[in-house]
mmCIF file of C-alpha atoms in Angstrom:
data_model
loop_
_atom_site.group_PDB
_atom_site.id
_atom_site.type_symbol
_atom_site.label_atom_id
_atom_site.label_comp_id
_atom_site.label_asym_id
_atom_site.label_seq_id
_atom_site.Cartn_x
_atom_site.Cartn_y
_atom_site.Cartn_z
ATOM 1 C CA UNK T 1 -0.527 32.475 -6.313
ATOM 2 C CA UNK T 2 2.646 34.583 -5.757
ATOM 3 C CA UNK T 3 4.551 34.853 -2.762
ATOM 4 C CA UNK T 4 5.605 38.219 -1.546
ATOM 5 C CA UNK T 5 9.044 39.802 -2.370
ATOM 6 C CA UNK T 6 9.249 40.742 1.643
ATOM 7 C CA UNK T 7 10.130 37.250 1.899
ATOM 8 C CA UNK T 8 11.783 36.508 -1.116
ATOM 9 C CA UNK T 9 15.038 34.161 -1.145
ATOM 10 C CA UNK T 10 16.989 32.840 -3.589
ATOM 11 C CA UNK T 11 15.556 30.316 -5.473
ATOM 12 C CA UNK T 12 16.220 26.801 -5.170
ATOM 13 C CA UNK T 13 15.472 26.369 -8.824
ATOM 14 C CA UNK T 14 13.971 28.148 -11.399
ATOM 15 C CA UNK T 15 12.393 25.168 -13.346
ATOM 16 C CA UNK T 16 12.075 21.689 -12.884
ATOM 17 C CA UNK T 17 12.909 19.771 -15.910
ATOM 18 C CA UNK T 18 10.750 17.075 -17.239
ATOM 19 C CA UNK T 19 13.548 14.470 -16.066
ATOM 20 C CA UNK T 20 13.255 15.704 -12.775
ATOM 21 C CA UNK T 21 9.385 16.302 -12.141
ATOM 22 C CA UNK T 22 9.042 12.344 -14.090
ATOM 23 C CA UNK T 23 11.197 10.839 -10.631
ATOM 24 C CA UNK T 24 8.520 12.029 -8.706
ATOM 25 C CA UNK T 25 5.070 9.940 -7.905
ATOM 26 C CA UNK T 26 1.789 12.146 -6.737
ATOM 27 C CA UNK T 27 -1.053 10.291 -5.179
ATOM 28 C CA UNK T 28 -4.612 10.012 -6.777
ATOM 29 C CA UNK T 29 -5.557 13.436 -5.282
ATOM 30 C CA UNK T 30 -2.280 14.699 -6.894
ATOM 31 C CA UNK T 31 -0.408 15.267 -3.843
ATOM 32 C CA UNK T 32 2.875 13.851 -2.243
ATOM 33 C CA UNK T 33 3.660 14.106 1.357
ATOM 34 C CA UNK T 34 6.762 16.465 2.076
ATOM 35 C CA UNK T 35 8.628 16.624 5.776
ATOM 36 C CA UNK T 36 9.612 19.967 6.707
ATOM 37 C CA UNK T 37 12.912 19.428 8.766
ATOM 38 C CA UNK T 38 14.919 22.501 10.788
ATOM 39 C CA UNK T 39 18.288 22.628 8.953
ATOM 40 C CA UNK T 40 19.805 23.930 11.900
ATOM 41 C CA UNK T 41 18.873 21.936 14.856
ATOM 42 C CA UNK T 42 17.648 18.681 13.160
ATOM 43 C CA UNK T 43 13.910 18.712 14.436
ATOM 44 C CA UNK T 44 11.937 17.025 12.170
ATOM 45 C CA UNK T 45 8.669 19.804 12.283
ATOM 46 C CA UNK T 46 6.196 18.678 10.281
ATOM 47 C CA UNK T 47 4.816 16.879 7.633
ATOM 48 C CA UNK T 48 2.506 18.474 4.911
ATOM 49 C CA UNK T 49 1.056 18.245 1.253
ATOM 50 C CA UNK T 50 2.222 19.305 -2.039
ATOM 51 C CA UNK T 51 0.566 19.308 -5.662
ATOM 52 C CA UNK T 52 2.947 20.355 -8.542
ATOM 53 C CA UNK T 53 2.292 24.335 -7.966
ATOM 54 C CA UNK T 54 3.001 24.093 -5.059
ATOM 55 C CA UNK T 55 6.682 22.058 -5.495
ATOM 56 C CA UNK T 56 6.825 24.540 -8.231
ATOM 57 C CA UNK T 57 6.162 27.796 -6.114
ATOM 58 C CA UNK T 58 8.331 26.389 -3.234
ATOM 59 C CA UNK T 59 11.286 25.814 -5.697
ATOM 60 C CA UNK T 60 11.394 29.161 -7.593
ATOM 61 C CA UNK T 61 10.682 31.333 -4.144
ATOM 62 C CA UNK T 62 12.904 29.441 -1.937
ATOM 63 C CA UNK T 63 9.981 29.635 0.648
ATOM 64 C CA UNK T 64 7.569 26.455 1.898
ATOM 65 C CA UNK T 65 4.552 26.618 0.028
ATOM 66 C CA UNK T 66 2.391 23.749 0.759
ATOM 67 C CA UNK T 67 -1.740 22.447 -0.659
ATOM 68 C CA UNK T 68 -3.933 22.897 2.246
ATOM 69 C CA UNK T 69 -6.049 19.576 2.021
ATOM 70 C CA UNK T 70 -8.599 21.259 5.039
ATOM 71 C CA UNK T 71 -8.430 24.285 3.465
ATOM 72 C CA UNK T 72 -8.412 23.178 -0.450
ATOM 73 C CA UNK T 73 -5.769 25.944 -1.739
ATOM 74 C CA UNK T 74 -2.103 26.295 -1.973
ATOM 75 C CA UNK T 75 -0.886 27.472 1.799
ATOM 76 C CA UNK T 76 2.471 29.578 2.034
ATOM 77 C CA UNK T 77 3.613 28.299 5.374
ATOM 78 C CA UNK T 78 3.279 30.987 7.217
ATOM 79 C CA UNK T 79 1.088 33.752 5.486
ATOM 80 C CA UNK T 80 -0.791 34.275 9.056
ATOM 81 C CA UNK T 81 1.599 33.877 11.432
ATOM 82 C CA UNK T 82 4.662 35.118 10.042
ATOM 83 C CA UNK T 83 6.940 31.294 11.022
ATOM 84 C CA UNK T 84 7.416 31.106 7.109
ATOM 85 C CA UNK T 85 9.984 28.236 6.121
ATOM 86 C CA UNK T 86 13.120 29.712 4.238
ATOM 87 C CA UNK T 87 13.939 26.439 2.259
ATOM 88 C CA UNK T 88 18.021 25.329 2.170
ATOM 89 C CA UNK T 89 17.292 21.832 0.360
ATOM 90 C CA UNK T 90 14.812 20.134 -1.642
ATOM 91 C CA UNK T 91 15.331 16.334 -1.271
ATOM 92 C CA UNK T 92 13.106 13.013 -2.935
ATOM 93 C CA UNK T 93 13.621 9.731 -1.522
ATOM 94 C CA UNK T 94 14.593 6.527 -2.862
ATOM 95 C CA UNK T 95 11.107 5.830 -4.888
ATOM 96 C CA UNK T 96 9.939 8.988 -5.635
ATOM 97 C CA UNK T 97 6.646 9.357 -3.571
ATOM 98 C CA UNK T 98 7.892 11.702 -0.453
ATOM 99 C CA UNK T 99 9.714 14.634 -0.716
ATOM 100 C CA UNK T 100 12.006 16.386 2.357
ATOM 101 C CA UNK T 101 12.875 20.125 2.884
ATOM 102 C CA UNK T 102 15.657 21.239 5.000
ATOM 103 C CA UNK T 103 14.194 24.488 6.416
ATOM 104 C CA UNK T 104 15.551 27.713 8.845
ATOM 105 C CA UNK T 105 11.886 28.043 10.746
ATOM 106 C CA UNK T 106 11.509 32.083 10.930
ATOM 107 C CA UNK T 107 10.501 32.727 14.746
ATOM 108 C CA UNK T 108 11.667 28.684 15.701
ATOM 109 C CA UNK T 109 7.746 27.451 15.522
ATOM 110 C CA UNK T 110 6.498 25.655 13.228
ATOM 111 C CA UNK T 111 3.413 24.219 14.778
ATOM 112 C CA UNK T 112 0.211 26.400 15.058
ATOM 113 C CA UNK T 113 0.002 25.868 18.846
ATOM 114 C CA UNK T 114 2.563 27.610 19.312
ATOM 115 C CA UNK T 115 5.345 25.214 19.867
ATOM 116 C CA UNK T 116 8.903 24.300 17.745
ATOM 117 C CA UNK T 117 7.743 21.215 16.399
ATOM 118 C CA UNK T 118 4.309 19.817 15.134
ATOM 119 C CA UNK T 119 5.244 16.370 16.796
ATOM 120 C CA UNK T 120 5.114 17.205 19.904
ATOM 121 C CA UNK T 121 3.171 14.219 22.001
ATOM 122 C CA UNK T 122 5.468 10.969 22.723
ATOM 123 C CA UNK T 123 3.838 7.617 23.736
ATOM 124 C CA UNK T 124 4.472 7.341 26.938
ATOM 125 C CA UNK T 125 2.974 4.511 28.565
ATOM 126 C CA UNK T 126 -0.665 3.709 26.896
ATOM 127 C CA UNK T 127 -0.921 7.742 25.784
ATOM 128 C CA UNK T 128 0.321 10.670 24.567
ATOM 129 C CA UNK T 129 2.085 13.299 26.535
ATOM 130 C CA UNK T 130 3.348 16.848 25.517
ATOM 131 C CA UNK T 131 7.092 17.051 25.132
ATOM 132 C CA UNK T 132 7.526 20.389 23.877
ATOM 133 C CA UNK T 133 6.807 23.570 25.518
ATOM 134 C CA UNK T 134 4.392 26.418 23.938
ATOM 135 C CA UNK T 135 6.631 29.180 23.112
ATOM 136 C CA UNK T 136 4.143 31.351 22.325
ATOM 137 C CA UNK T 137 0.329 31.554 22.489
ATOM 138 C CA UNK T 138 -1.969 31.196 19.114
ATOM 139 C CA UNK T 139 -3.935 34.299 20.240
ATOM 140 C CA UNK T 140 -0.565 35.938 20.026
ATOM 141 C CA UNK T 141 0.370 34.369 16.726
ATOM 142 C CA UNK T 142 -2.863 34.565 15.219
ATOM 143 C CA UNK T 143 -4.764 37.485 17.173
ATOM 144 C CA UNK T 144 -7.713 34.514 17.328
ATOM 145 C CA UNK T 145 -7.766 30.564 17.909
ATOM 146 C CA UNK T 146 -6.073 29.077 15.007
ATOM 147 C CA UNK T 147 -7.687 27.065 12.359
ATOM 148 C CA UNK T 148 -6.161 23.535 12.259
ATOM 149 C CA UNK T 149 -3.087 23.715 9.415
ATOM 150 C CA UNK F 18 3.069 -11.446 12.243
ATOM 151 C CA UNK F 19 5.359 -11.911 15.095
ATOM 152 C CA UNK F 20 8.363 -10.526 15.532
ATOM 153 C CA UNK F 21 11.347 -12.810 16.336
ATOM 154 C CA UNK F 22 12.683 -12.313 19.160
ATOM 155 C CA UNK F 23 16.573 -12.363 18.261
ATOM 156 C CA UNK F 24 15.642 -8.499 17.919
ATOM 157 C CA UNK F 25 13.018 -8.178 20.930
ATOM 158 C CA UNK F 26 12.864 -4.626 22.596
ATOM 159 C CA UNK F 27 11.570 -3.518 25.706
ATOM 160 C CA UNK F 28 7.958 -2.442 24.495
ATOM 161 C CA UNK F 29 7.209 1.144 23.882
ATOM 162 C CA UNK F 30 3.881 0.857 24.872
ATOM 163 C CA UNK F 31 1.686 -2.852 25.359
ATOM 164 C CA UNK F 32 -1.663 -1.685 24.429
ATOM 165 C CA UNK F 33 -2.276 1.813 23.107
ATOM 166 C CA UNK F 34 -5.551 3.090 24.899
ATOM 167 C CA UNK F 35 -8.912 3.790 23.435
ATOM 168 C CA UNK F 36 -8.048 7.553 23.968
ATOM 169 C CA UNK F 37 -4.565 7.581 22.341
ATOM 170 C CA UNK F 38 -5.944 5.726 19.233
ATOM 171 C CA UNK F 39 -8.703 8.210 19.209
ATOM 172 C CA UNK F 40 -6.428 10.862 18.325
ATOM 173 C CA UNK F 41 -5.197 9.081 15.001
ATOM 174 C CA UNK F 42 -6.626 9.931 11.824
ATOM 175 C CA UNK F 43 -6.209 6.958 9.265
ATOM 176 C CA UNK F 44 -6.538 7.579 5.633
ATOM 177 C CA UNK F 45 -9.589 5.983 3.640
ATOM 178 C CA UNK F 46 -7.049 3.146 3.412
ATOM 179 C CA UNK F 47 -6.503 3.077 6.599
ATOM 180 C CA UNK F 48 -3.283 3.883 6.826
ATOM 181 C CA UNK F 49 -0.931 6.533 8.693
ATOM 182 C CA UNK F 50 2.246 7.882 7.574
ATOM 183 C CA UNK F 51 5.240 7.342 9.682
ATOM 184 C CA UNK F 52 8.230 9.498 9.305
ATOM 185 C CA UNK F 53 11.960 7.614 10.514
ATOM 186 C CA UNK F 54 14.421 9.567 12.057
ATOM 187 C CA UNK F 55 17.596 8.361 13.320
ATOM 188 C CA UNK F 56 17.728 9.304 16.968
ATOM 189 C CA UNK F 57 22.013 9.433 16.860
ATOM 190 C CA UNK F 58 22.177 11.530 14.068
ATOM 191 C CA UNK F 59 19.146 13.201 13.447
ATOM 192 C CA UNK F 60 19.112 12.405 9.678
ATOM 193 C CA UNK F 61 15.595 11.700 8.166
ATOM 194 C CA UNK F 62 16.184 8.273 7.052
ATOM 195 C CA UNK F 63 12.537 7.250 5.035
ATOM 196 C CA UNK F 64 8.346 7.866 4.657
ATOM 197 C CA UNK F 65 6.814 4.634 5.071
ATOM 198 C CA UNK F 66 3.041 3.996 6.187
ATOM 199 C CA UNK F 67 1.319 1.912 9.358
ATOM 200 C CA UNK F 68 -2.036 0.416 9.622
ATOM 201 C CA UNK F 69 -2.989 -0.242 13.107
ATOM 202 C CA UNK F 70 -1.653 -3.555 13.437
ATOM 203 C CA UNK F 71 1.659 -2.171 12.064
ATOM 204 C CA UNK F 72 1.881 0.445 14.890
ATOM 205 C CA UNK F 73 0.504 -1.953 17.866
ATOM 206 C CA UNK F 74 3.110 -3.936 16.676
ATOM 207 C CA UNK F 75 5.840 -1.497 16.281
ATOM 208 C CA UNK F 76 5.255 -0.647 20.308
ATOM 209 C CA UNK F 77 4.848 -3.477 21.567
ATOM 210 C CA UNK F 78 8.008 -5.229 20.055
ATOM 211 C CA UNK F 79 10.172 -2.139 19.938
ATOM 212 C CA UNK F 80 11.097 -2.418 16.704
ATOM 213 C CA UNK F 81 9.375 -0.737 13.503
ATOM 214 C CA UNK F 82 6.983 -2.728 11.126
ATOM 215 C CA UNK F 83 5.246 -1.164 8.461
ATOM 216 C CA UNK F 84 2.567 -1.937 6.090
ATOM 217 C CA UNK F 85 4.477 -2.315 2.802
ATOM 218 C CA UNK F 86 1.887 -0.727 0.214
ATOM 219 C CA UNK F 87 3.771 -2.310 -2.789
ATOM 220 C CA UNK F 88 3.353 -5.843 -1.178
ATOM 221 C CA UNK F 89 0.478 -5.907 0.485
ATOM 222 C CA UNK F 90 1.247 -7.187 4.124
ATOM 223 C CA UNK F 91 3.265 -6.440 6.990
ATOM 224 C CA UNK F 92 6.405 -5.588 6.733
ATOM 225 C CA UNK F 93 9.031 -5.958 9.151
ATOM 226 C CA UNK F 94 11.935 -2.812 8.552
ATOM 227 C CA UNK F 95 14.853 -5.055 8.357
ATOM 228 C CA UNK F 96 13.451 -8.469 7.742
ATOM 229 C CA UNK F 97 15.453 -9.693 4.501
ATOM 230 C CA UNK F 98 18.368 -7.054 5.150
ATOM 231 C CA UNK F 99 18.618 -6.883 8.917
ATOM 232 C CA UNK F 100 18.263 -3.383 8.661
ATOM 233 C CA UNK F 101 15.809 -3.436 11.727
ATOM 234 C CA UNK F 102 14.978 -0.229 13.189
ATOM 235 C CA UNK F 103 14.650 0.107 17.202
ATOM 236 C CA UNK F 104 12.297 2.637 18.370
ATOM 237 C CA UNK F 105 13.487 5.076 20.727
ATOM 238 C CA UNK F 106 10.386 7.146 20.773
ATOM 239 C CA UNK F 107 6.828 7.341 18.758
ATOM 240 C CA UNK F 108 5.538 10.820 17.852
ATOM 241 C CA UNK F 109 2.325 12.184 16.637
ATOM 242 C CA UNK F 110 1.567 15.839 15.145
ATOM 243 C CA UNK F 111 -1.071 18.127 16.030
ATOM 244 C CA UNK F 112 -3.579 17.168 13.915
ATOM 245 C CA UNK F 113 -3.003 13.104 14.463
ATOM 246 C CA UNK F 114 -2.469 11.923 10.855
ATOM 247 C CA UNK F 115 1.499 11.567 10.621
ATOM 248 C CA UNK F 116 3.436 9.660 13.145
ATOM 249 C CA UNK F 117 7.531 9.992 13.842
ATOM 250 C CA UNK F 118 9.659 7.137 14.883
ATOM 251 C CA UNK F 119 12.914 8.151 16.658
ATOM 252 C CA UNK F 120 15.345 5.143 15.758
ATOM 253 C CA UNK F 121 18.408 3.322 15.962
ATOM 254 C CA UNK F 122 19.207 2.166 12.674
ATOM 255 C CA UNK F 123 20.576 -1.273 13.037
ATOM 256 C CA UNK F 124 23.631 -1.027 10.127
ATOM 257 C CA UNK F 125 22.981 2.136 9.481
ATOM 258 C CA UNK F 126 21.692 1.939 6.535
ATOM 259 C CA UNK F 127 17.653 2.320 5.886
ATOM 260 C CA UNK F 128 17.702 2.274 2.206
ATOM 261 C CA UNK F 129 17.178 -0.895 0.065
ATOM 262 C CA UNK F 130 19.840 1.363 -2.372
ATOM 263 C CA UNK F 131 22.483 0.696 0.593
ATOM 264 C CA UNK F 132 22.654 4.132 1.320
ATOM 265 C CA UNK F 133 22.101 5.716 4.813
ATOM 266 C CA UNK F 134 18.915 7.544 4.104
ATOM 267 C CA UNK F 135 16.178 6.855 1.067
ATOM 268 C CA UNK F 136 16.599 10.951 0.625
ATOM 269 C CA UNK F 137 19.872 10.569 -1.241
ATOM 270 C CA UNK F 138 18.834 12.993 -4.033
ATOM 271 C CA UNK F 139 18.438 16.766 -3.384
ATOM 272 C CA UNK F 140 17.368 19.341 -6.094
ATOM 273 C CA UNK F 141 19.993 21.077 -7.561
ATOM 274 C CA UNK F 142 20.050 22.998 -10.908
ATOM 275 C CA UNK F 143 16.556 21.485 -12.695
ATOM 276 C CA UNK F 144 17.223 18.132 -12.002
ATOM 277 C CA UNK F 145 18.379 15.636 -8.817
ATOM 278 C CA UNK F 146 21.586 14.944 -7.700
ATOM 279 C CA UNK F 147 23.086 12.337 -5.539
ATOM 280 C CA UNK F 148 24.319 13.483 -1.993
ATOM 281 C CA UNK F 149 25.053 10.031 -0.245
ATOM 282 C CA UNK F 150 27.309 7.537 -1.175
ATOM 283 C CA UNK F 151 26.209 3.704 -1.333
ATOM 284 C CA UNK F 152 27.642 2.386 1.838
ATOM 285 C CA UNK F 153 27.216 -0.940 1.116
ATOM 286 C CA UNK F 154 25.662 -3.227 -2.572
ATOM 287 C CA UNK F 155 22.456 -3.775 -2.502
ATOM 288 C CA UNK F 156 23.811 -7.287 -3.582
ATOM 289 C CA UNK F 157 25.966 -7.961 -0.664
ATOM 290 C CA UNK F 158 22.676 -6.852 1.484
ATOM 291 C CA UNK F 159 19.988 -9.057 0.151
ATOM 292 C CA UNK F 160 21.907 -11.688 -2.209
ATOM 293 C CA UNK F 161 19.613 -10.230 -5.388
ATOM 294 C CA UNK F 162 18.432 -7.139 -7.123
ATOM 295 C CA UNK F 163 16.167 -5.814 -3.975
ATOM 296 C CA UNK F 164 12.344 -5.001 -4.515
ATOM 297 C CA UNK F 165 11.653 -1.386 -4.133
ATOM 298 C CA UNK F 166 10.460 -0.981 -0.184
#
């Protein structure tokens, strides 16, 4: 997979030593969960997959590149709707088995329904309810109801 | 498990209704991930994971338990360190398989390392560097070299 120069930053880093890629734990499918978290205004957006390509592809293209697990393929956040992830910091925690991104969100939406944030229903009493506003509507994003991300 | 009550909360929520469990989507161990987020400063402070009983128990009592996959059981955030974490707010994403906790972080420090967040190393060059200082010896916090959380 590449990731088109339109979009091209500057890379976080070009290679991953083996010291660096040995800190890190992947699950039995290969994968480790990564939190996608707006550098500028704190909101945590989302929380996605990654095998090694695409830790690898995020790293050397500065941009979110995620694995699909509905989809089965490597997923550059945004490649339909244009809210691609521009990545300021790569971060692992403590034991190695979650990773966090500090991200500018192109267009401030992250989630596929349209709003800022993927977490977006609060327990309130014994349910959910929406806390976020839809900023803009999938058909507009998408041109056709989204597929779940 | 109980929670003692030297730390009780006003409940987020007594009983989470058939409907609002509905909308969860447990992995094939029956577990959830649950992101932490400190709700003064906004700073992603850990991944850990809930079963059910971990999340009925995190709003009822106000306070965040996990289930501890190195261990085994329940694990109350907090319980050897007093490191407790009171919820502020419980979050779900769009597709219902990742939960985030808004929290006050009782010392504030959620990292058995004594640091303020478990994402104290950020990419930089090929390898990981640390970005947080230790706030406090893991010895002073639990009295021994600390398991891994």
């Amino acid at each position: 997979m590449t990731v088109d120069h339109a979009t091209a930053q500057p890379p976080i880093a070009n290679n991953l030593s083996a010291s660096a890629l040995s800190l890190l734990k992947w699950d039995e499918n290969g994968l480790i969960p990564a939190i996608a978290q707006d550098a500028g205004t704190g909101r945590v957006l989302m929380l996605a997959w990654m095998n090694r390509e695409a830790l690898r592809l995020s790293a050397q293209e500065g941009v979110a590149v995620y694995w699909s697990r509905s989809r089965g393929r490597l997923w550059k956040k945004g490649e339909e709707s244009g809210h691609v992830q521009r990545i300021r910091a790569i971060r692992i925690d403590c034991d190695g088995d979650a990773l966090l991104l500090l991200v500018e969100q192109q267009g401030g939406i992250a989630c596929h329904t349209g709003r800022e944030s993927c977490f977006f229903r609060e327990l309130a009493g014994e349910g959910w309810r929406d806390i976020d506003p839809i900023l803009k509507d999938p058909q507009d994003i998408y041109g056709k109801k989204p597929c779940a991300n």
